[in-house]
Backbone as a ProteinNet text record, in pm:
[ID]
protein_1_A
[PRIMARY]
MKKTVFKVKKMDCPCEERLIRMKFSKIEGVLQISANFGTRELEVVHECDANALLSALDELKLDSSLLQTSEFKETLRVDDEAKDRRLLWVVLAINFAFFIIEFGFGFLADSMGLVADSLDMLSDSFVYAISLYAVFKSNFVKKQVAKIAGVFQLLLAGIGFLEVLRRVFYEIELPDFTLMVSISALALVGNFICLKLLNQSQSDGAHIKASQIFTSNDIVINLGVILAGILVFITSSKIPDLLIGAIVFIIVLKGAIKILNLAK
[TERTIARY]
11937.5	12012.7	11916	11961.8	11884.6	11955.7	11876.3	11932.4	11878.4	11968.9	11930.1	11982.6	11896.2	11932.6	11945.6	12059.5	12085.2	12096.2	12052.7	12076.5	12198.5	12302.4	12425.3	12448.4	12400.6	12395.8	12533.3	12635.3	12768.5	12860.1	12802.5	12880.2	12875.5	12980.7	12979.6	13104.2	13193.5	13312.1	13368.9	13467.7	13522	13582.3	13621.5	13679	13578.4	13454.9	13352.9	13317.2	13311.7	13278	13385.2	13513.1	13623.3	13619.9	13584.2	13573	13467.3	13354	13245.1	13287.4	13354	13398.7	13496	13585.9	13680.3	13606.6	13505.2	13427.8	13349.7	13287.4	13207.1	13293.3	13421.2	13508.8	13526.5	13495.2	13506.4	13380.1	13275.8	13148	13129.7	13111.2	13091.9	12952.3	12944.6	12814.9	12780.8	12873.8	12852.4	12901.9	12811.4	12842.9	12866.8	12797.9	12809.3	12771.3	12845.6	12819.6	12812.8	12709	12694.9	12661.1	12736.9	12715.3	12667.9	12570.2	12520.8	12548.9	12650.8	12690.7	12591.4	12515	12416.1	12303.4	12250.7	12140.1	12190	12324.3	12384.8	12316.2	12290.5	12231.7	12332	12326.9	12417.4	12333.8	12355.8	12286.3	12383.1	12339.4	12424.7	12350	12410.8	12358.3	12430.8	12354.7	12417.1	12339	12406.3	12344.2	12342.7	12398.1	12402.5	12284.2	12276.5	12168.5	12186.8	12082	12089.4	12120.7	12074.3	12100.5	12249.5	12321.1	12466.4	12535.2	12483.1	12538.8	12510.5	12389.4	12353.5	12437.9	12462.9	12547	12688.9	12739.6	12873.8	12876.3	12771.2	12763.5	12753.8	12678	12663.5	12798.2	12885.2	13017.6	13102.3	13071.8	13146.8	13097.1	12980.8	12925.2	12904.7	12842.1	12813.6	12666	12593.3	12449.9	12373.1	12373.6	12314.7	12179.5	12096.2	11967.4	11929.2	11852.8	11810.2	11679.3	11679.4	11559.9	11468.8	11526.5	11442.8	11528.6	11468	11531.6	11436.2	11488.8	11405.1	11483.4	11412.6	11478.7	11556.9	11675.8	11758.3	11750.4	11686	11665.1	11740.3	11822.2	11898.3	12030.5	12109.3	12242.2	12343.3	12433.9	12536.8	12618.2	12643.9	12717	12862.9	12917	13058.6	13126	13202.4	13270.3	13399.9	13432.3	13560.4	13666.2	13713.2	13803.5	13935.5	13985.3	14112.8	14102	13991.5	13971.7	13954.5	13877	13855.9	13986.8	14069.4	14197.3	14289.4	14290.5	14372.1	14325.7	14194.5	14139.2	14177.3	14166.4	14201.1	14350.1	14434.4	14577.4	14603.4	14529.5	14545.4	14502.9	14387.3	14337.8	14433.8	14486.1	14583.7	14707.4	14758.1	14878.2	14855.3	14739.2	14708.9	14698.6	14629.3	14614.7	14750.1	14835.4	14964.7	15055.2	15047.9	15128.1	15089.4	14958.8	14915.3	14938.4	14946.2	14988.2	15128.9	15219.8	15358.1	15364.6	15291.4	15292.7	15237.4	15119.1	15056.2	15132.6	15187.4	15262.8	15386.3	15458.6	15578.5	15547.4	15451.5	15417.2	15344.2	15280.3	15216.6	15316.5	15433.3	15538.7	15600.9	15618.4	15673.1	15579.9	15448.4	15350.3	15316.7	15370.6	15339.9	15188.9	15126.7	14981.3	14939.5	14866.7	14813.5	14699.8	14631.7	14524.3	14577.1	14686.8	14747.4	14802.2	14869.5	14925.2	14812.9	14705.5	14592.6	14529	14512.7	14454.5	14542.7	14675.9	14767	14749.4	14728	14709	14574.6	14476.2	14349.4	14369.8	14453.1	14485.9	14561.6	14650.2	14723.3	14627.5	14527.9	14427.8	14355.9	14314.2	14249	14344.1	14471.5	14570.1	14584.5	14583.5	14592.5	14476.4	14356.2	14238	14245.7	14283	14295.6	14406	14519.1	14632.5	14598	14526.3	14485.2	14396	14301.1	14208.5	14282.1	14375.7	14446.2	14549.2	14624.4	14731.4	14677.9	14577.4	14536.9	14424.7	14380.2	14262.3	14283.1	14404.5	14429.6	14511	14526	14606.6	14520.5	14586.6	14515.5	14461	14366.2	14311.3	14419.9	14517.9	14625.9	14704.8	14738	14812.4	14729.7	14600.6	14512.9	14513.1	14504	14499.4	14630.2	14742.3	14871.5	14892.4	14852.1	14863.9	14776.4	14653.7	14563.3	14618	14677.4	14730.4	14845.1	14936.7	15050.5	15001.5	14910.3	14857.7	14782.6	14699.6	14620.3	14704.8	14803.7	14890.9	14970.8	15023.4	15101.7	15016.1	14896	14806.6	14763.3	14735.5	14695.5	14806.2	14928.9	15043.7	15059.4	15054.8	15070.5	14958.5	14835.6	14722.1	14727.2	14768.7	14779.8	14884.3	15000	15105.1	15055.8	14985.9	14933.6	14834.1	14746.1	14645.5	14712	14814	14888.6	14959	15007.3	15071.7	14971.3	14848	14743.3	14722	14712.8	14693.4	14810.8	14932.5	15050.3	15044.3	15001.8	14998.6	14887.8	14787	14681.2	14736.9	14830.3	14878.4	15012.4	15079.3	15209.2	15202.8	15278.4	15284.5	15358.5	15297.9	15359.9	15335.7	15413.3	15391.3	15262.1	15201	15079.8	15112.1	15021.8	15042.6	15049.4	15122.2	15131.7	15003	14909.2	14777.8	14788.7	14889.8	14906.2	14934.2	15026.4	15054.8	14935.2	14867.9	14749.2	14647.2	14615.3	14510.4	14556.8	14680	14727.1	14745	14804.7	14826.1	14694	14603.4	14471.3	14393.1	14408.1	14340.9	14396.8	14528.6	14591.1	14539.1	14528.7	14473.9	14327.7	14256.6	14116.4	14105	14193.7	14195.6	14224.2	14320.9	14353.1	14234.9	14160.6	14044.3	13931.4	13917.8	13817	13851.2	13979.5	14021.6	13988.3	14018.9	13986.9	13837.1	13757	13612.1	13559.5	13616	13573.1	13605.5	13725	13763	13671.1	13640.6	13554.3	13412.1	13364	13228.2	13216.6	13327.5	13325.6	13327.5	13362.6	13365	13223.5	13209.5	13077.4	13052.8	13147.6	13133.7	13036.8	12952.7	12865.7	12912.8	13040.7	13097.2	13103.4	13092	13091.3	13223.1	13333.2	13462.3	13474.7	13414.2	13417	13324.8	13205.5	13111.4	13168	13234.3	13294.8	13405.1	13482.2	13588.8	13530.5	13414.2	13347.8	13309	13258.9	13221.2	13344.3	13451.9	13576.6	13626.8	13628.3	13681.5	13593.4	13462.8	13370.9	13397.1	13421.4	13453.9	13586.2	13682.6	13812.3	13795.4	13705.8	13680.2	13626.2	13536.6	13481.5	13593	13684.5	13796	13888.2	13916.8	13999.3	13938.1	13807.2	13738	13747	13741.8	13754.2	13890	13996.6	14131.7	14146.8	14089.9	14094.8	14023.7	13905.5	13831.3	13911.6	13977	14059	14173.3	14235.2	14343.1	14294.7	14176.1	14119	14090.7	14038.3	14007	14134.2	14242.9	14371	14413.6	14397	14433.8	14345.4	14215.5	14121.1	14136.1	14151.5	14151.8	14291.2	14394.5	14532.4	14541.8	14472.2	14467.2	14504.5	14567.7	14602.9	14485.8	14378.8	14268.8	14200.3	14167.9	14100.9	14182.3	14314	14400.3	14401.2	14411	14413.5	14279.3	14171.5	14038.5	14017.2	14048.5	14030.7	14126.9	14247.4	14342.5	14289.7	14233.5	14179.9	14065.1	13976	13861.5	13908.7	14003.3	14050.6	14129.7	14209	14282.8	14187.1	14076.5	13976	13918.9	13892.2	13842.4	13944.3	14072.7	14178.6	14192.7	14182	14189.4	14077.5	13956.8	13844.4	13869.7	13928.4	13961.8	14063.9	14163	14264.8	14203.9	14109.3	14043.2	13965.2	13902.2	13827.7	13921	14039.1	14134.5	14183.8	14205.8	14252.8	14148.5	14022.6	13919	13940.4	14004.5	14033.7	14134.2	14211.1	14317.3	14268.6	14143.7	14092.7	14051.5
-17338.8	-17238.9	-17153.5	-17109	-17024	-16889.6	-16786.6	-16657.8	-16624.4	-16606.7	-16576.2	-16438.9	-16362.1	-16228	-16229.7	-16184.1	-16175.8	-16029.7	-16001	-15870.7	-15885.8	-15808.4	-15815.5	-15675.2	-15651.5	-15516.8	-15456.4	-15540.3	-15487.5	-15491.1	-15506.3	-15504.3	-15362.8	-15284.4	-15145.5	-15105	-15201	-15166.6	-15293.4	-15279.8	-15396.7	-15502.2	-15463	-15561.8	-15672	-15632.2	-15732.5	-15813.7	-15745.8	-15817.2	-15921.2	-15883.2	-15976.5	-16090.1	-16058.9	-16160.7	-16264.6	-16215.9	-16305.9	-16392.3	-16332.1	-16409.1	-16519.3	-16487.5	-16588.1	-16702.4	-16666.2	-16768.2	-16855.7	-16793.8	-16867.6	-16950.3	-16914.6	-16990.7	-17135.3	-17159.7	-17295.2	-17377.7	-17311.4	-17379.6	-17407.8	-17531.4	-17569.5	-17531.3	-17472.5	-17438.9	-17291	-17206.9	-17062.1	-17010.2	-16953	-16917.2	-16768	-16685.6	-16540.9	-16467.6	-16363.7	-16285.2	-16138.1	-16069.6	-15926.1	-15857.8	-15754.4	-15682.7	-15541	-15497.3	-15360	-15296	-15207.7	-15150.4	-15045.5	-14987.9	-14888.6	-14950.7	-15062.1	-15130.2	-15240.9	-15269.2	-15378.1	-15512.3	-15534	-15660.7	-15736.9	-15867.1	-15955.2	-16052	-16050	-16142.9	-16253.9	-16377.4	-16492.4	-16586.2	-16615.1	-16717.6	-16846.8	-16952.5	-17074.2	-17199.2	-17309.6	-17441.4	-17521.2	-17465.2	-17532.4	-17487	-17539.3	-17506.1	-17364	-17282.8	-17145.2	-17138.4	-17239.3	-17239.8	-17257.7	-17327.3	-17342.9	-17208	-17125.6	-16991.9	-16905.1	-16916.2	-16837.1	-16878	-17007.5	-17055.5	-16998.6	-16994	-16937.8	-16789.5	-16716.4	-16574.5	-16554.1	-16640.7	-16629.5	-16644.1	-16726.3	-16745.9	-16618.8	-16532.3	-16406.9	-16297.4	-16322.7	-16226.7	-16087.5	-16087	-15961.4	-15923.8	-15987.9	-15960.9	-15984.8	-16110.5	-16146.5	-16215.8	-16199.4	-16268.9	-16296.8	-16402	-16440.2	-16368.6	-16292.6	-16218.2	-16298.1	-16355.6	-16433.1	-16520.5	-16627.6	-16717.1	-16738.3	-16729.8	-16747.5	-16822	-16866.4	-16931.7	-16827.4	-16865.5	-16775.7	-16821.7	-16740.5	-16778.7	-16686.9	-16599.4	-16507.5	-16571.8	-16496	-16541.3	-16492.2	-16578.5	-16538.4	-16422.5	-16324.1	-16206.4	-16241.5	-16185.9	-16203.3	-16066.3	-16048	-15920.5	-15913.6	-15794.3	-15771.7	-15751.8	-15864.2	-15858.2	-15789.2	-15811.2	-15750.5	-15598.2	-15546.5	-15401.8	-15345.3	-15416.6	-15371.8	-15370.4	-15471.8	-15479.3	-15364.8	-15329.5	-15216.1	-15087	-15070	-14949.8	-14943.2	-15056.4	-15058.2	-15035.4	-15080.4	-15052.8	-14902.4	-14833	-14688	-14619	-14660.1	-14600.8	-14629.5	-14752.1	-14789	-14700.1	-14679.3	-14597.9	-14454.6	-14397.9	-14260.1	-14251	-14347.7	-14347.4	-14357.3	-14446.8	-14466	-14344.7	-14284.5	-14165.1	-14052.4	-14035	-13928.1	-13962.8	-14091	-14128.8	-14075.1	-14097.4	-14051.3	-13898.9	-13831.5	-13684.9	-13626.2	-13673.3	-13616.7	-13652.2	-13773.7	-13815.2	-13726.7	-13705.1	-13622.3	-13477.7	-13418.8	-13279.3	-13261.6	-13370.4	-13362.8	-13333.6	-13396	-13369.7	-13231.9	-13193.2	-13060.4	-12949.8	-12974.2	-12875.6	-12890.7	-12996.4	-13024.2	-13041.8	-13111.5	-13126.2	-13271.5	-13298.7	-13432.8	-13463.9	-13359.2	-13380.8	-13437.5	-13382	-13432.2	-13573.1	-13597.1	-13731.1	-13833.5	-13799.4	-13891.8	-13918.4	-13812.6	-13828.8	-13919	-13905	-13990	-14136.4	-14164.5	-14303.3	-14358.8	-14270.2	-14314.7	-14355.2	-14278.9	-14316.4	-14449.2	-14468.5	-14594.6	-14709.6	-14684.6	-14786.4	-14833.4	-14737.5	-14771.9	-14851.4	-14808.4	-14878.3	-15023.4	-15047.1	-15183.9	-15269.5	-15212.9	-15288.5	-15323.3	-15223.4	-15248.9	-15351	-15336.8	-15426.8	-15569.7	-15585.9	-15720.2	-15783.6	-15705.2	-15757.6	-15796.1	-15711.6	-15736.6	-15848.9	-15849.1	-15947.5	-16086.9	-16091	-16220.6	-16289.1	-16228.9	-16283.3	-16426.3	-16459.9	-16594.9	-16677.4	-16626.3	-16695.4	-16785.6	-16871.3	-16958.6	-16877.9	-16937.5	-16869.1	-16838.9	-16927.4	-16906.5	-16780.6	-16765.5	-16647.5	-16520.9	-16527.7	-16412.8	-16368.2	-16464.6	-16433.1	-16370.9	-16424.5	-16370.7	-16228.8	-16203.7	-16068.9	-15971.8	-16014.1	-15929	-15901.4	-16002.4	-15986	-15884.8	-15896.5	-15803.9	-15660.6	-15643.9	-15510.6	-15453.1	-15535	-15488.2	-15448.4	-15530.7	-15500.5	-15372.8	-15358.1	-15239.7	-15114.3	-15120.7	-15005.8	-14975.5	-15079.6	-15061.8	-14994.1	-15035.8	-14978.5	-14830.5	-14797.5	-14658	-14569.7	-14618.2	-14539.2	-14522.7	-14627.8	-14619.2	-14517.2	-14519.5	-14421.7	-14280.4	-14265.6	-14134.4	-14081.2	-14168.9	-14126.1	-14086.2	-14160.5	-14124.9	-13989.8	-13962.4	-13834.9	-13720.6	-13744.9	-13643.6	-13612.5	-13717.1	-13698.1	-13622.4	-13654.9	-13586.3	-13437.2	-13404.6	-13264.6	-13186.8	-13257	-13189.1	-13129.9	-13200.3	-13160.9	-13087.5	-13083.7	-13017.6	-12902.4	-12800.3	-12685.1	-12722.6	-12692.7	-12717.1	-12595.9	-12587.6	-12479.6	-12504.2	-12396.1	-12409.2	-12479.5	-12565.8	-12627.4	-12520.8	-12549.9	-12460.3	-12474.8	-12381.7	-12393.4	-12383.8	-12312.1	-12300.2	-12436.7	-12512.4	-12646.8	-12738.7	-12725.3	-12808.3	-12793.6	-12670	-12643.1	-12682.4	-12645	-12669.9	-12819	-12894.5	-13037.6	-13113	-13073.7	-13138	-13109.6	-12987.3	-12953.3	-13037.4	-13061.2	-13146.1	-13289.1	-13340	-13474.8	-13481.6	-13370.5	-13363.6	-13378.9	-13312.6	-13326.2	-13470.6	-13532.7	-13671.9	-13763.7	-13741.1	-13824.9	-13799.1	-13674.8	-13645.6	-13718.3	-13724.9	-13798.5	-13946.2	-14002.1	-14143.3	-14167.5	-14079.4	-14096.4	-14087.1	-13994.8	-13981	-14108.1	-14163	-14286.6	-14401.6	-14410.8	-14518.2	-14502.4	-14378.4	-14354.2	-14382	-14369.5	-14396.8	-14546.3	-14625.3	-14770	-14821.3	-14911.2	-14969.1	-15094.6	-15128.6	-15246.6	-15217.9	-15317.8	-15305	-15396.7	-15435.3	-15521.8	-15451.7	-15530.9	-15474	-15403.9	-15457.9	-15398.2	-15257.9	-15234.7	-15101.3	-15007	-15055	-14971.9	-14938.3	-15036.5	-15012.2	-14907.9	-14913.2	-14816	-14676	-14666.4	-14537.4	-14481.5	-14568.3	-14526.2	-14481.6	-14561.6	-14527.8	-14390.5	-14368.4	-14242.9	-14125	-14145.1	-14039	-14003	-14104.3	-14078.2	-14002.5	-14036.8	-13967.1	-13819.4	-13790.5	-13651	-13573.3	-13635.4	-13570.6	-13543.2	-13640.3	-13621.9	-13510.1	-13506.6	-13397.8	-13262.1	-13250.6	-13125.3	-13092.1	-13197.8	-13176.7	-13120.7	-13171	-13121.4	-12977.8	-12947.6	-12810.4	-12715.8	-12757.9	-12675.6	-12656.8	-12764.8	-12754.7	-12655.4	-12657.7	-12563.3	-12419.3	-12396.1	-12261	-12217.2	-12309.7	-12277.9	-12253.6	-12325.9	-12300.1	-12155.7	-12110.2	-11973.1	-11870.9	-11897.3	-11800.7	-11792.4	-11909.3	-11913.1	-11909.4	-11927.6	-11938.4	-12044.8	-12157.9	-12268.2	-12398.8	-12489.2	-12621.6	-12718.7	-12680.8	-12773.9	-12824.6	-12738.3	-12791.4	-12900.8	-12882.2	-12982.4	-13111.5	-13101.7	-13221.3	-13293.1	-13216.6	-13276.7	-13357.5	-13298.2	-13372.8	-13489.9	-13472.3	-13583	-13699.3	-13668.5	-13773.6	-13847.2	-13772.6	-13834.2	-13930.7	-13885.6	-13969.1	-14089.5	-14069.5	-14182.1	-14289.3	-14249.3	-14345.7	-14423.2	-14352.8	-14419	-14520.6	-14480.6	-14570.2	-14691.3	-14668.9	-14779.7	-14880.4	-14830.4	-14919	-14996.3	-14928.6	-14997.2	-15106.4	-15081.8	-15182.2	-15304.2	-15283.4	-15396.7	-15479.6	-15411.3	-15483.9	-15565.8	-15508.8	-15582.9	-15705	-15689.1	-15802.2	-15913.2	-15878.3	-15982.6	-16078.8	-16028.3	-16114.1	-16223.4	-16199.2	-16294.4	-16402	-16393.9	-16492.1	-16620.7
-2916	-2839.7	-2758.3	-2643.9	-2555.6	-2537.3	-2508.7	-2469.4	-2331	-2236.9	-2100.4	-2061.8	-1998.8	-1953.7	-1801.8	-1754.1	-1610.6	-1568.9	-1449	-1388.3	-1297.6	-1325.3	-1245.5	-1188.7	-1067.4	-1011	-987.5	-966.4	-937.5	-1059.8	-1177.7	-1301.9	-1357.8	-1328.2	-1373.9	-1449.6	-1480.7	-1559.4	-1622.9	-1713.3	-1782	-1689.1	-1567.8	-1475.7	-1444.9	-1412.1	-1381.8	-1506.2	-1621.1	-1745	-1778.5	-1760.2	-1783.7	-1683	-1558.5	-1454.5	-1491	-1542.6	-1582.5	-1700.5	-1799	-1915.3	-1874.6	-1782.2	-1735.2	-1664.6	-1587.2	-1516.1	-1614	-1712.9	-1810.4	-1906	-1917.7	-2007.6	-1960.5	-1833.9	-1778.8	-1802.6	-1855.9	-1877.5	-2026	-2060.7	-2200.7	-2246.5	-2365.1	-2421.5	-2417.6	-2370.8	-2373.4	-2507.7	-2587.6	-2725.5	-2746.7	-2670.1	-2692	-2564.4	-2532.3	-2411.7	-2450.4	-2405.5	-2430	-2298.4	-2264.8	-2139	-2166.6	-2090.2	-2096.6	-1960.5	-1955.5	-1827.5	-1779.3	-1871.3	-1831.5	-1750.5	-1800.3	-1730.8	-1638.4	-1645.6	-1568.4	-1597	-1727.2	-1771.4	-1856.6	-1845.3	-1917.4	-2001.1	-2133.9	-2223.8	-2262.8	-2244.8	-2274.9	-2368.9	-2482.7	-2574	-2539.6	-2513.8	-2460.8	-2499.6	-2484.3	-2504	-2374.7	-2269.8	-2140	-2054.1	-1932.8	-1841.4	-1787.6	-1792.3	-1744.4	-1595.8	-1520.8	-1377	-1347.3	-1437.3	-1420	-1434.9	-1526.9	-1545.2	-1423.4	-1369.5	-1252.1	-1131.9	-1117.8	-1007.5	-1018.2	-1142.4	-1163.3	-1127.9	-1164.5	-1131	-979.7	-913.1	-767.8	-697.6	-753.5	-693.9	-700.2	-794.9	-809.3	-715.3	-651.9	-554.9	-617.1	-734.1	-803.2	-795.5	-702.2	-683	-812.9	-856.9	-986.6	-969.5	-1069.2	-1072.3	-1216.6	-1238.9	-1373.2	-1404.2	-1514.3	-1552	-1643.8	-1750.5	-1843.8	-1934	-1980.5	-2077.2	-2193.8	-2315.3	-2434.1	-2541.2	-2643.7	-2756.9	-2836.9	-2880.1	-2960.7	-3105.8	-3189.1	-3328.6	-3425	-3370.2	-3454.8	-3496.3	-3571.1	-3611	-3508.4	-3468.7	-3373.5	-3429.8	-3345.7	-3388.6	-3415	-3521.4	-3552.3	-3540.2	-3434.3	-3412.8	-3492.4	-3537.2	-3603.8	-3495.5	-3440	-3325.4	-3360.1	-3480.9	-3519.6	-3519.6	-3574.1	-3578.5	-3438.4	-3355.4	-3218.1	-3140.3	-3161.8	-3091.5	-3132.6	-3261.7	-3306.8	-3240.7	-3232.2	-3170.5	-3022.4	-2952.2	-2810.4	-2788.3	-2882.9	-2872.5	-2880.4	-2969.6	-2982.2	-2852.6	-2798.1	-2673.8	-2559.2	-2555.8	-2453.1	-2462.8	-2584	-2603.3	-2557.1	-2590	-2549.5	-2397.7	-2335.6	-2190.1	-2120.5	-2169	-2103.1	-2123.4	-2241.7	-2267.7	-2172.9	-2151.3	-2062.1	-1915.7	-1883.3	-1748.1	-1722	-1816.2	-1800.3	-1792.7	-1882	-1885.8	-1756.3	-1716.1	-1596.7	-1469.6	-1464.6	-1346.2	-1329.5	-1438.7	-1432.4	-1399.3	-1469.6	-1444.9	-1311.5	-1262.9	-1132	-1022.5	-1031.7	-933.6	-954.6	-1080.9	-1108.3	-1057.1	-1071.9	-1028.3	-880.7	-816.1	-675.3	-656.5	-755	-756.2	-738.7	-631.3	-609.3	-706.3	-750.8	-847.3	-977.5	-1027.6	-1151.4	-1133.1	-1020.1	-994.4	-987.3	-916.5	-904.5	-1040	-1120.8	-1254.8	-1340.2	-1324.1	-1400.8	-1362.9	-1233.4	-1190.1	-1237.7	-1253.4	-1310.7	-1456.6	-1529.4	-1667.5	-1670.1	-1571.6	-1562.9	-1533.8	-1449.7	-1417.4	-1543.3	-1626.6	-1753.1	-1842.7	-1845	-1928.1	-1884.8	-1753.7	-1702.9	-1752.9	-1745.7	-1788.1	-1936.7	-2019.8	-2163.3	-2190.5	-2120.2	-2142.6	-2103.9	-1991.6	-1949	-2054.2	-2104.3	-2205.3	-2333.7	-2377	-2502.3	-2489.6	-2381	-2364.5	-2332.5	-2246.8	-2192.1	-2269	-2378.7	-2445.7	-2493.7	-2536.9	-2585.5	-2485.7	-2363.4	-2263.9	-2176.2	-2098.7	-2006.2	-1889.9	-1816.6	-1699.7	-1597.2	-1584.5	-1487.9	-1523.6	-1651.8	-1696.2	-1675.4	-1708.5	-1689.7	-1543.5	-1453.7	-1311.8	-1264.2	-1313	-1271.5	-1321.7	-1446.7	-1502.8	-1423.7	-1393.2	-1315.9	-1176.8	-1114.3	-979.1	-977.9	-1072.4	-1078.4	-1100.9	-1197.8	-1228.2	-1108.6	-1044.5	-931.7	-812.4	-778.2	-664	-689.5	-811	-845.3	-835.3	-889.3	-885.6	-742.9	-664.4	-525.1	-445.2	-470.7	-401.1	-434.4	-563.1	-604.3	-549.3	-558.7	-510.9	-359.2	-287.3	-142.4	-100.1	-166.7	-136.9	-167.1	-278.9	-316.4	-214.2	-166.9	-68.9	62.6	104.8	225.6	209.1	87.3	60.5	71	27.1	42.1	190.2	272.1	415.9	478.1	433.6	486.5	455.2	333.5	291.5	360.9	412.6	486.8	616.1	679.9	812.7	810.7	695.6	688.1	587.8	615.8	526.6	397.9	286.4	156.4	67.2	-39.3	-134.7	-212.2	-255.3	-335.6	-467.3	-514.2	-646	-754.5	-859.4	-975	-1056	-1032.5	-1096.6	-1249	-1299.3	-1444.4	-1506.6	-1446	-1495.2	-1475.4	-1359.2	-1334	-1446	-1478.1	-1577.7	-1717.5	-1753.8	-1890.5	-1918	-1823.9	-1846	-1842.4	-1752.3	-1748	-1876.1	-1927.4	-2054	-2168.1	-2165.1	-2267.2	-2257.1	-2133	-2112.8	-2155.1	-2134.7	-2176.1	-2327	-2400	-2546.2	-2585.5	-2516.6	-2545.8	-2524.2	-2416	-2387.9	-2487.6	-2531.3	-2634.5	-2764.9	-2797.7	-2917.7	-2903.1	-2784.5	-2759.3	-2772.5	-2712.5	-2717	-2859.4	-2939.2	-3078.6	-3156.9	-3135.6	-3204.4	-3164.6	-3035.4	-2986	-3038.2	-3044.7	-3093.8	-3242.8	-3316	-3459.3	-3489.5	-3388.5	-3407.9	-3429.6	-3525.2	-3553.1	-3470.1	-3385.5	-3301.4	-3186.6	-3154.1	-3037.9	-2925.4	-2933.4	-2830.3	-2696.1	-2588.2	-2453.6	-2422.5	-2476.1	-2445.5	-2503.4	-2620.2	-2680.1	-2602.3	-2568.5	-2493.5	-2354.9	-2294.2	-2163.1	-2174.1	-2282.3	-2303.7	-2320.2	-2383.9	-2398	-2261.2	-2174.4	-2039.3	-1961.9	-1969.8	-1901.8	-1945.5	-2076.7	-2129.5	-2091.1	-2089.2	-2045	-1899.5	-1816.5	-1675.9	-1663.3	-1748.9	-1746.8	-1779.4	-1872.3	-1909.4	-1789.8	-1713.7	-1593.6	-1492.9	-1475.6	-1382.5	-1430	-1560.6	-1616.2	-1583.9	-1602.5	-1573.2	-1424.3	-1341	-1196.7	-1158.7	-1222.1	-1193.4	-1242.4	-1359	-1410.5	-1314.4	-1266.8	-1170	-1041.9	-995.5	-874.4	-893.8	-1012.5	-1041	-1037.4	-1093.8	-1091.7	-948	-865.6	-725.6	-644.3	-678.1	-611.7	-638.1	-761.4	-798.5	-727	-722.8	-664.5	-512.8	-448	-301.2	-240.1	-323.7	-272.7	-163.9	-188.2	-91.5	-160	-82.9	-134.1	-129.2	-56.3	-29.3	-156.7	-255.3	-375.3	-445.3	-452	-515.7	-435.6	-303.9	-219.1	-223.1	-231.3	-233.6	-361.1	-477	-602.3	-607.9	-551.9	-547.7	-466.1	-347.8	-261.1	-328.7	-394.9	-462.6	-571.6	-652.3	-762.7	-709.9	-603.9	-546.7	-495.5	-436.7	-390.4	-508.5	-619	-739.9	-791	-790.1	-837.1	-744.9	-613.1	-517.9	-542	-566.9	-595.9	-724.8	-824.7	-949.6	-928.8	-841.5	-811.9	-747.9	-657.3	-591.6	-691.7	-788.3	-891.6	-978	-1011.4	-1091.8	-1015.6	-885.1	-803.9	-797.1	-815.1	-818.7	-934.5	-1041.4	-1155.8	-1120.4	-1016	-979.3	-882.9	-839.6	-743.8	-813.9
[MASK]
++++++++++++++++++++++++++++++++++++++++++++++++++++++++++++++++++++++++++++++++++++++++++++++++++++++++++++++++++++++++++++++++++++++++++++++++++++++++++++++++++++++++++++++++++++++++++++++++++++++++++++++++++++++++++++++++++++++++++++++++++++++++++++++++++++++++

């Protein structure tokens, strides 16, 4: 057995990792895959030719290169997949619940920041759901699920971004900063709970580590919405809310495009 380390510069979230796994599933002799999103390195234990793996990565256009290949003399890792799946179901449930809460209160508060944050939570839910639902499915099913999720998310984020632009040029009431801050603070607590659960996991699987990164990013966005709500109160202006909304919608749009890559 060999262990080959690849540098994958555009691998920064579970979408790319899932894309790579789907691609490698067509290659016989791939035994274990480990992704490090911090260093953007991919470790593959395999019995096939390393150049075949590099060719497959090149087809994904993720700016990949082969760093090193060595003999693998360790024991193949056995992940507790059942435990990891239960944990991801909990994180998925929390994310989807807060999508509903923030989406509803976003309209009540007339806040694009809350609506955008809710769609970011929905984006994470899509990624977790794709991973959980499609793990034992055929590549065709995986692609169809990814396509539906990606198109739906792209549509929602596109409409949201257009709404931000509309509100820039038309007079609207100020967002309810009290709801903005309180609901974002509630979502912040939810994300802290998710992060604590993920950090308590003893799994070193890429999907768990990626979920930790996702949740950490969500916490930053929650703080951004809270700050925007405070600035709305201080400045009596809609601009802070529209600005954070636009930023988050762009993030969600990029996430949708990554999910759609799974359908190619």
